[in-house]
CSV table of C-alpha atoms in Angstrom, one decimal:
chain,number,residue,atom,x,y,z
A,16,UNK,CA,11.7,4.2,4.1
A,17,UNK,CA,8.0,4.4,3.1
A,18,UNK,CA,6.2,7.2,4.7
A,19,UNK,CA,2.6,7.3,4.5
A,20,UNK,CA,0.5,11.2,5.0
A,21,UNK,CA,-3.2,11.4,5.3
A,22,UNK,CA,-3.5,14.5,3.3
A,23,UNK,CA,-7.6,14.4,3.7
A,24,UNK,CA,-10.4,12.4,4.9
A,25,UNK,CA,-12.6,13.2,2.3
A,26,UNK,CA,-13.5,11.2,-0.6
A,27,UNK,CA,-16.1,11.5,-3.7
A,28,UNK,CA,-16.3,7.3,-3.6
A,29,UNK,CA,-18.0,5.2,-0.8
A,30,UNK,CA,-16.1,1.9,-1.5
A,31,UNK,CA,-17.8,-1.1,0.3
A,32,UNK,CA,-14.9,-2.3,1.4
A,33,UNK,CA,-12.9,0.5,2.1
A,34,UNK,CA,-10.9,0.5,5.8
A,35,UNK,CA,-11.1,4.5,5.6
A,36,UNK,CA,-14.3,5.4,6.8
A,37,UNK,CA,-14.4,2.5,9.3
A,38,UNK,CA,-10.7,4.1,10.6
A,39,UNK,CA,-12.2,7.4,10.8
A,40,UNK,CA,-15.4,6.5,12.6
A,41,UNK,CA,-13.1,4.6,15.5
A,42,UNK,CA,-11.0,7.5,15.6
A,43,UNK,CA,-13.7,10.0,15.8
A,44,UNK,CA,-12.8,12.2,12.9
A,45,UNK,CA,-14.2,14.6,10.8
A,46,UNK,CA,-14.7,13.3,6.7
A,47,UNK,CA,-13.7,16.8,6.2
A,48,UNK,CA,-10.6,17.2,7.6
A,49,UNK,CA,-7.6,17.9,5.5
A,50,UNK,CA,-4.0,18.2,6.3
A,51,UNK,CA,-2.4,21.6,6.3
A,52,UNK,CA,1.1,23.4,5.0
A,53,UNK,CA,2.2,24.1,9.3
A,54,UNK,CA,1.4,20.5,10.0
A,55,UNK,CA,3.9,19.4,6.9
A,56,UNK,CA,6.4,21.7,7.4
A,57,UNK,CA,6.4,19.6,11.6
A,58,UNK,CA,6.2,16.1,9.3
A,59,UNK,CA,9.0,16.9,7.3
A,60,UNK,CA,11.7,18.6,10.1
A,61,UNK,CA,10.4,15.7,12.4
A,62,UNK,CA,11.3,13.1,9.3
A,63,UNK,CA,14.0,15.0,8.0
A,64,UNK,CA,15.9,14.8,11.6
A,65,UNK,CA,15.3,10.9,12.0
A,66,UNK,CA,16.4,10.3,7.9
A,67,UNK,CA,19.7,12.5,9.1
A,68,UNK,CA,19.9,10.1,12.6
A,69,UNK,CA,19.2,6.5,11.1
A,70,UNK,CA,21.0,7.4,7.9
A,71,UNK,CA,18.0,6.6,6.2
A,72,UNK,CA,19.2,6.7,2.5
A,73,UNK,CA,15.9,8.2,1.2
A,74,UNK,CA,12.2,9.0,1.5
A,75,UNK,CA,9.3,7.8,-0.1
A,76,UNK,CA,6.6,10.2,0.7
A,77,UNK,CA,3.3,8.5,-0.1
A,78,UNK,CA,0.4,10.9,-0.3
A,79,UNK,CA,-2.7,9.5,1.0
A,80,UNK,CA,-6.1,10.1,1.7
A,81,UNK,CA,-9.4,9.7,1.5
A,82,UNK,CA,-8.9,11.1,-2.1
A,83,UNK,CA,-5.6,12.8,-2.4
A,84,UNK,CA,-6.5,14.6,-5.6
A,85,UNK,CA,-9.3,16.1,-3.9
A,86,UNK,CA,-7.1,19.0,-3.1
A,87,UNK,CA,-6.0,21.8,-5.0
A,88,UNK,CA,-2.4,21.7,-6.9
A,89,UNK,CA,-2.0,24.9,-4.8
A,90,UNK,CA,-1.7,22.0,-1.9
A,91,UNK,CA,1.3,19.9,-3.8
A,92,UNK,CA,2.8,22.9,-4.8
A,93,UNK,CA,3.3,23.9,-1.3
A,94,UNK,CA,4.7,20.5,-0.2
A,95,UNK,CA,7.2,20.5,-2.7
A,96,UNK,CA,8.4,23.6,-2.0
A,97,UNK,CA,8.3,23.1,2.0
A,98,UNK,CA,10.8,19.6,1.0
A,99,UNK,CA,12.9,21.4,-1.2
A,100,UNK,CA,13.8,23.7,2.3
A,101,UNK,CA,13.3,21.6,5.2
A,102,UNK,CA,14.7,18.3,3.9
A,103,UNK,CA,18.5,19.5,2.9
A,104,UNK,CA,20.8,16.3,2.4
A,105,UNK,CA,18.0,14.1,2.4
A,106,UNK,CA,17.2,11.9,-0.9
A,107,UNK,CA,13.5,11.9,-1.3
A,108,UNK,CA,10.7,11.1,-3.6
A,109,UNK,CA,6.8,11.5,-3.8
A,110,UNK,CA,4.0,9.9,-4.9
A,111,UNK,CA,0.4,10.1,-4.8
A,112,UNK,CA,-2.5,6.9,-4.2
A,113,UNK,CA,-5.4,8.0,-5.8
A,114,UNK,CA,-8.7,6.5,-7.3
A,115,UNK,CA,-8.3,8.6,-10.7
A,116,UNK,CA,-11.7,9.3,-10.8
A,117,UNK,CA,-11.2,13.1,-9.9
A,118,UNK,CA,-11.7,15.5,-12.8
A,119,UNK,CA,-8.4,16.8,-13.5
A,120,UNK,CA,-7.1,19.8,-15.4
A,121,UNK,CA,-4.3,19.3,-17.9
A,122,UNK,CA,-2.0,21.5,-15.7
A,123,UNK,CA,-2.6,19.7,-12.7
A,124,UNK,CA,-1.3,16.6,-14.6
A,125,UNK,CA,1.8,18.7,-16.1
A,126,UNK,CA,2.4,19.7,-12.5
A,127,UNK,CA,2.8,16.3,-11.0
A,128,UNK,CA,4.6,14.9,-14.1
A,129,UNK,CA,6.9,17.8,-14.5
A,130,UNK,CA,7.6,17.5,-9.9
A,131,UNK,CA,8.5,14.0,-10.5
A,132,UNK,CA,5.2,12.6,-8.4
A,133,UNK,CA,4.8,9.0,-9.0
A,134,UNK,CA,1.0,8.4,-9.2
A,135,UNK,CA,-1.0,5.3,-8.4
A,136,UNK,CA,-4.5,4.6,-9.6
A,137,UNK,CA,-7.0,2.2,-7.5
A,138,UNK,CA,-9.3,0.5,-10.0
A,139,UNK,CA,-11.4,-2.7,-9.6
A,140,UNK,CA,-12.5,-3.2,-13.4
A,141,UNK,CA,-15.3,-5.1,-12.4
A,142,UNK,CA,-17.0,-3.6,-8.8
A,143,UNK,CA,-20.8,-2.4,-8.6
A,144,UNK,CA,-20.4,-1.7,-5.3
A,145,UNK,CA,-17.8,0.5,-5.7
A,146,UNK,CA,-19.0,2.5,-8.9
A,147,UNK,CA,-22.6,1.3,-9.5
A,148,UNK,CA,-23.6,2.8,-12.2
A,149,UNK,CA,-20.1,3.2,-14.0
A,150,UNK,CA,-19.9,6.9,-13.4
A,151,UNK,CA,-16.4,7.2,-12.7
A,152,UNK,CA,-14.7,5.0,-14.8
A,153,UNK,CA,-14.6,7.4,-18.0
A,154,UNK,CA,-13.1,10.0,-15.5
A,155,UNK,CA,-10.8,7.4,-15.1
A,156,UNK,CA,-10.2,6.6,-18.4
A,157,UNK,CA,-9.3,10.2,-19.6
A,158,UNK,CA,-6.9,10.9,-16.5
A,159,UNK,CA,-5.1,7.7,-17.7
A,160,UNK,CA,-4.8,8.8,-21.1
A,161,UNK,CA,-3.6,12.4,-20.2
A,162,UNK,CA,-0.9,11.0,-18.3
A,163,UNK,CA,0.1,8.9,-20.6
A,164,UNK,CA,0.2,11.6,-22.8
A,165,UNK,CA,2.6,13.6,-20.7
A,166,UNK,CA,5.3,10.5,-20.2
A,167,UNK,CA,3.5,8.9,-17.1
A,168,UNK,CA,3.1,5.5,-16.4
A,169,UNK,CA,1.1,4.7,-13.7
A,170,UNK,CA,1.0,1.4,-11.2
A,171,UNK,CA,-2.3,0.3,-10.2
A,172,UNK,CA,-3.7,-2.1,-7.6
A,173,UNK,CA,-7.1,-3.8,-8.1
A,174,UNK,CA,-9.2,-4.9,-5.1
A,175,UNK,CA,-10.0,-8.7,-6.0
A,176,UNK,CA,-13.6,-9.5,-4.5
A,177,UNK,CA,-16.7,-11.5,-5.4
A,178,UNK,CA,-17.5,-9.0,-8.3
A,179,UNK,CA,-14.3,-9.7,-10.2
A,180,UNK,CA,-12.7,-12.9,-9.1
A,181,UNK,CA,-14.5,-14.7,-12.0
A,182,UNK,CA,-12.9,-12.2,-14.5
A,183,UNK,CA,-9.0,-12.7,-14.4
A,184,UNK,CA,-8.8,-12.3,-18.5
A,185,UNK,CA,-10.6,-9.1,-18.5
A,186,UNK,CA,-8.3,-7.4,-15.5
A,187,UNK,CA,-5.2,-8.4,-17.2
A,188,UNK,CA,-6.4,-7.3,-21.0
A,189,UNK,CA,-7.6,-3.6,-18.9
A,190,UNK,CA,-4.2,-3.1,-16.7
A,191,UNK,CA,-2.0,-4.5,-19.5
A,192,UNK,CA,-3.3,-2.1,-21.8
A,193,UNK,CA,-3.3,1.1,-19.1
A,194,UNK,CA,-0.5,0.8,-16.6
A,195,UNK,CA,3.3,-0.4,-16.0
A,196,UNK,CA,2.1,-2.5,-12.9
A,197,UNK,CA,-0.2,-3.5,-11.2
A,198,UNK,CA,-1.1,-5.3,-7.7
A,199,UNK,CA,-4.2,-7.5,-7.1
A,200,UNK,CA,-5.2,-7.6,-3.3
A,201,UNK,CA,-7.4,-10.0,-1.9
A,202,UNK,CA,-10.5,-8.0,-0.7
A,203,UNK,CA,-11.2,-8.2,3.2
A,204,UNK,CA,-13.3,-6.6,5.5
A,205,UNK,CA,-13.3,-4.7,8.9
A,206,UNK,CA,-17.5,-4.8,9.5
A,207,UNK,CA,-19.7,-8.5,9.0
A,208,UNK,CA,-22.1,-6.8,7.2
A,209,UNK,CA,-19.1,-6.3,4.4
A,210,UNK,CA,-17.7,-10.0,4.0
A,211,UNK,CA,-20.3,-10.8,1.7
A,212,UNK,CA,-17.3,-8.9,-0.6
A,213,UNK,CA,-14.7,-11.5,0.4
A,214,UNK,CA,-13.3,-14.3,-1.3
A,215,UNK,CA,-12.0,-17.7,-0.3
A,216,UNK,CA,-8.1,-18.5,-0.7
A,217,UNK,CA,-8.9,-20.8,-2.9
A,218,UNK,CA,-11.2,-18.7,-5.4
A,219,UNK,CA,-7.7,-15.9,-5.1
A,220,UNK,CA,-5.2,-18.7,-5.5
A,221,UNK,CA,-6.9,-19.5,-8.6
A,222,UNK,CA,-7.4,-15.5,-10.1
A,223,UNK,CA,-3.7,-14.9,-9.2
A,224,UNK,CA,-2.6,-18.2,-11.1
A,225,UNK,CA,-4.4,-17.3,-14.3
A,226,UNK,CA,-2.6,-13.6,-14.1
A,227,UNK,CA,0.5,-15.7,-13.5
A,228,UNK,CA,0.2,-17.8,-16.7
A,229,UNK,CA,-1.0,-14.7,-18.8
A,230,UNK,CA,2.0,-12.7,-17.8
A,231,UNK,CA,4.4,-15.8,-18.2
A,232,UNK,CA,2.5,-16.0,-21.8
A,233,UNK,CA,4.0,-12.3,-22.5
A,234,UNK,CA,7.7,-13.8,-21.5
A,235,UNK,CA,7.1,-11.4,-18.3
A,236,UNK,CA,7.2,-8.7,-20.5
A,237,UNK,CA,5.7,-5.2,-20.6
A,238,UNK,CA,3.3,-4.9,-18.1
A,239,UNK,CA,4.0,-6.2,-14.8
A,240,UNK,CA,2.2,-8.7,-12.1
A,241,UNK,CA,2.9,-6.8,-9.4
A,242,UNK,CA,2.5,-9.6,-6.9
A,243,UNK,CA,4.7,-12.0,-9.1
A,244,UNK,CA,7.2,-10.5,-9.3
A,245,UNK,CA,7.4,-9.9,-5.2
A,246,UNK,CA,7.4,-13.3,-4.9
A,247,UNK,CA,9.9,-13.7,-7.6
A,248,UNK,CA,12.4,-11.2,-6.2
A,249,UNK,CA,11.8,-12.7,-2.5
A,250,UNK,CA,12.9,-16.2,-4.4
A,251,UNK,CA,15.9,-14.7,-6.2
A,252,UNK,CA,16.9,-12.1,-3.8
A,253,UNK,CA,15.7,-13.4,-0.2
A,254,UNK,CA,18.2,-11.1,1.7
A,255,UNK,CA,17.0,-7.7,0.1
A,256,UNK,CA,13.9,-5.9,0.5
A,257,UNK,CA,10.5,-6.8,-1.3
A,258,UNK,CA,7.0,-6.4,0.1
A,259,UNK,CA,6.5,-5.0,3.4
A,260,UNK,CA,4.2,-8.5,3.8
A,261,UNK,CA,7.3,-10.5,3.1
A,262,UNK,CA,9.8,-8.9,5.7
A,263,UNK,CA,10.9,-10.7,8.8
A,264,UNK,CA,10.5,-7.3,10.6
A,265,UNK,CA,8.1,-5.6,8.7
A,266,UNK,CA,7.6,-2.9,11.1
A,267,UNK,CA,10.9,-1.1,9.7
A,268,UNK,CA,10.3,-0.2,6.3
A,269,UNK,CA,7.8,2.4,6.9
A,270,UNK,CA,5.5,4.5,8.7
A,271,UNK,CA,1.9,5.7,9.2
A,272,UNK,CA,0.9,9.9,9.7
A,273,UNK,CA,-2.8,9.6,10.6
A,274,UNK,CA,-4.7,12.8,9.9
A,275,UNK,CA,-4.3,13.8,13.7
A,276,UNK,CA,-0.7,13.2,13.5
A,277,UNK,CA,-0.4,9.3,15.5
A,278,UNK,CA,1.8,7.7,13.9
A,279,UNK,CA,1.7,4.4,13.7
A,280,UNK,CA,3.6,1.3,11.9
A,281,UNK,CA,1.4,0.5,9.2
A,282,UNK,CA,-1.6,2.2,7.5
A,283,UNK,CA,-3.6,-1.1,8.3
A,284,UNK,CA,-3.1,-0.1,12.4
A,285,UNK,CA,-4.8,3.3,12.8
A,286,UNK,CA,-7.6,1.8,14.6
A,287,UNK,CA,-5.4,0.1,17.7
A,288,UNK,CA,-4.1,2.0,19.8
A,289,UNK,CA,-1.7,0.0,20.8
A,290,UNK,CA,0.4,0.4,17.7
A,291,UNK,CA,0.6,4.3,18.3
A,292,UNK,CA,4.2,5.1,18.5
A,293,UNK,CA,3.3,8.6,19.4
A,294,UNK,CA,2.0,11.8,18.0
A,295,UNK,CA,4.1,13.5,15.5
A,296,UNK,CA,2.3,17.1,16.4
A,297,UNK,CA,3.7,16.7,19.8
A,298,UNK,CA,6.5,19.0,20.8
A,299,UNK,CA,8.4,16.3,23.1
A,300,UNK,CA,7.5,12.8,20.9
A,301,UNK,CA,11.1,11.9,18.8
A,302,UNK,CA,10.8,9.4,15.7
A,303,UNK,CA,14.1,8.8,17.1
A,304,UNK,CA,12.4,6.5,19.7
A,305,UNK,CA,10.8,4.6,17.5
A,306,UNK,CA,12.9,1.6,17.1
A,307,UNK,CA,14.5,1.3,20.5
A,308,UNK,CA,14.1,-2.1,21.9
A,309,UNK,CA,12.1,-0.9,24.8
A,310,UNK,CA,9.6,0.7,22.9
A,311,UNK,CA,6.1,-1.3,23.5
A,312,UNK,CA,5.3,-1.1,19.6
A,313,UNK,CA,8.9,-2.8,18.9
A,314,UNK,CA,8.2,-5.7,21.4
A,315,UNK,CA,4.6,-6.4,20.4
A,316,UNK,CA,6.5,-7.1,17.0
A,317,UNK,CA,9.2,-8.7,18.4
A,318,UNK,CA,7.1,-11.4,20.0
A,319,UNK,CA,5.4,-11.9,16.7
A,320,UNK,CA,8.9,-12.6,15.0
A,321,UNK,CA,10.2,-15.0,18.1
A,322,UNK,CA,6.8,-17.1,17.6
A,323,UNK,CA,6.2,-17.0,13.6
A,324,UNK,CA,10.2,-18.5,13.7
A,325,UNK,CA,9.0,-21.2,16.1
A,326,UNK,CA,5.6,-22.3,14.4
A,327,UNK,CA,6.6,-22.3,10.9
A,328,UNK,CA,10.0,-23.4,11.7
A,329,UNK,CA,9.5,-26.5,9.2
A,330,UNK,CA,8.5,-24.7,6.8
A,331,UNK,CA,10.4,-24.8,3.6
A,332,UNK,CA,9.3,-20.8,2.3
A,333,UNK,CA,10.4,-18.9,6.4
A,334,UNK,CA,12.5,-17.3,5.1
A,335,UNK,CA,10.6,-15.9,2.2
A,336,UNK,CA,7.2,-14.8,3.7
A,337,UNK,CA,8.1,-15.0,8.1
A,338,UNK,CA,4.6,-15.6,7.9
A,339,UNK,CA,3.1,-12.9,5.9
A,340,UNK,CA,1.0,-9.8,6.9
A,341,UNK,CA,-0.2,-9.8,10.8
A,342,UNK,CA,-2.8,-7.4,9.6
A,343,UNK,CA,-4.2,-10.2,7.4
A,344,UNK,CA,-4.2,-12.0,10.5
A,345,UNK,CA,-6.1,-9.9,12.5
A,346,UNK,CA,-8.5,-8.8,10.0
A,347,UNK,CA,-9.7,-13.0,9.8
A,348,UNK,CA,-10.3,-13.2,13.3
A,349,UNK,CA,-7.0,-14.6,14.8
A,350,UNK,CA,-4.1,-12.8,17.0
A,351,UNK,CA,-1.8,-10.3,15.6
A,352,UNK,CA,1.2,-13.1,16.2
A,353,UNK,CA,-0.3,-15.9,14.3
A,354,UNK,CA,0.8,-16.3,10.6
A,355,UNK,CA,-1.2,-15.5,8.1
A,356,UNK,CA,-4.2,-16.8,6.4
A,357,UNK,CA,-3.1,-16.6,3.3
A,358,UNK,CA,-0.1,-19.3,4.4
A,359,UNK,CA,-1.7,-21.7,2.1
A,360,UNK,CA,-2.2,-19.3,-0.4
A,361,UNK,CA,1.5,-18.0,-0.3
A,362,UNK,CA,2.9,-21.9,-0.3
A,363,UNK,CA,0.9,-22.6,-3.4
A,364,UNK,CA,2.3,-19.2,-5.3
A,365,UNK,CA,5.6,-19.9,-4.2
A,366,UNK,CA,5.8,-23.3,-5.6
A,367,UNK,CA,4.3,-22.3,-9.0
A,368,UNK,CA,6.4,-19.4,-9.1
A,369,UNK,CA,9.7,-21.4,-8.1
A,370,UNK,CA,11.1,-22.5,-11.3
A,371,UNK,CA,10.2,-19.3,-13.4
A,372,UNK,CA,11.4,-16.8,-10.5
A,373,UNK,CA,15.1,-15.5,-12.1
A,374,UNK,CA,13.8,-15.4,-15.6
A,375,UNK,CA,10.8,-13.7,-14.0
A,376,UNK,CA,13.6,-11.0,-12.5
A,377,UNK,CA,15.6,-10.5,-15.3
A,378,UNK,CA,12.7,-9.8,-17.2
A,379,UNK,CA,11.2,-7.0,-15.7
A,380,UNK,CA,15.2,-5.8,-14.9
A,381,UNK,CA,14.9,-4.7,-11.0
């Protein structure tokens, strides 16, 4: 079970596309506020009793932001220490999305290596909108050299848009050369005065096929396509978990703790209200109740699942995507219970994908 924290809304990058701002504008937020040590220590007895109830068999504490790094290592320190009382017989793990373009301090990196924090880097190569005059990126560079330095490999994800889509080689020679893994995301937008940023499906169809080919030119070795190899495993191993975007109830593999403490199903949700499961800060609200059949957030989903099953009932690849990401959905224009707009994307990955998926698998050894 993913659980995603808002540590902070602020950030030192103003990414065009970025849903964050937009998120805390519609919530009416402050950029400056940041999560404190009380409101953890009510996240973590909260999560710890519903692990404890569902027999959830561990935690995946994702650390987001805004800019996690942006706060002190005093900040992590304190977390840890807060788990280590408050979550007793519960498996758990951390890790920490960040852009990497904070200045860091070799004992902040020692810190997070030596706590076991898994760290992931967002980096689009190739984005003048996002770093315009290339500022960041040898901040970038010399945090990815520390840590690997001190044993840590990072996974990345990429933000494919109109400033990179026409560069596949150059992504694959940077990540292949940095990081373990890394995911490339077709870029969307929430305002019309982004989606000059956006890409067709075919232009993404296209970059994902050329990191396909110069992966499966490595022997799917080494460095890893993330999004491969989740359709790979989905292939190989339909029945078991991949991608959140690939689950046939999707809704149960994590959850969102906005900086106000809503919780919500997915990260990509803070700005409907109807998707509020409740508000963790709140004395009477359970995570217990999350999942009950009655719940309103459970049945929105559920009527997405009865009608995907129907529409795409034909549909050779159901049972591997159940009709992809509703918030890709949404995000184009449609309803939350169509399937995805990337259906013709996904159809054409899976099919090029098909005959290398087990070797694909066994090479990377998950």
């Amino acid at each position: 079970m993913h659980i995603i924290v808002k540590t902070t809304n602020l950030c030192n990058l103003h990414c065009e596309y970025c849903y964050h701002r937009y998120f805390c504008r519609v919530k009416k937020e402050r950029l400056d506020q940041t999560l404190s040590i009380p409101q953890a220590r009510v996240i973590f007895r909260k999560v710890c009793e519903w692990a404890l109830y569902e027999e959830i068999p561990v935690l995946k504490f994702i650390w987001h932001g805004g800019e996690p790094l942006l706060l002190p290592k005093e900040f992590y320190t304190s977390v840890i220490n807060e788990q280590a009382k408050l979550l007793k017989g519960v498996p758990y793990t951390n890790s920490i999305q960040s852009n990497l373009s904070v200045p860091l301090g070799d004992d902040y990196i020692r810190f997070l290596v030596a706590s076991g924090f898994g760290v992931g880097m967002s980096f689009d190569v190739i984005n003048t909108a996002r770093d315009p005059n290339g500022v960041h990126k040898p901040a970038i560079l010399r945090n990815l050299f520390r840590f690997s330095r001190y044993g840590r490999g990072l996974g990345a994800i990429a933000v494919v848009s109109k400033y990179n889509v026409d560069y596949p080689h150059l992504l694959f020679d940077f990540f292949s050369s940095y990081v373990r893994r890394a995911h490339f995301n077709r870029a969307w937008s929430f305002l019309k005065s982004m989606r000059l940023l956006s890409i067709t499906t075919d232009q993404y169809f296209d970059f994902m096929k050329e990191m396909f080919l110069m992966w499966k030119s490595k022997g799917f070795k080494g460095f890893c396509v993330g999004n491969v190899l989740d359709i790979a495993k989905r292939m190989v191993r339909p029945d078991q978990n991949s991608m959140c975007y690939f689950d046939e109830d999707c809704m149960f593999g994590r959850i969102h703790i906005a900086m106000n403490g809503d919780v919500y199903p997915c990260d990509n949700l803070v700005d409907r209200d109807d998707f509020i499961y409740g508000n963790i800060y709140d004395r009477s609200f359970s995570l217990k109740s999350i999942f009950a059949k009655d719940n309103p957030v459970f049945k929105i989903f559920e009527r997405r699942r009865v009608r995907i099953m129907k529409e795409c009932k034909g549909c050779e690849f159901l049972k591997y995507c159940y009709g992809g990401c509703p918030n890709d959905t949404m995000r184009s224009g449609a309803s939350f219970h169509d399937k995805s707009d990337l259906c013709s994307y996904y159809k054409r990955m899976f099919k090029l994908i098909r005959p290398h998926a087990v070797r694909i698998v066994d090479s990377s050894g998950v």
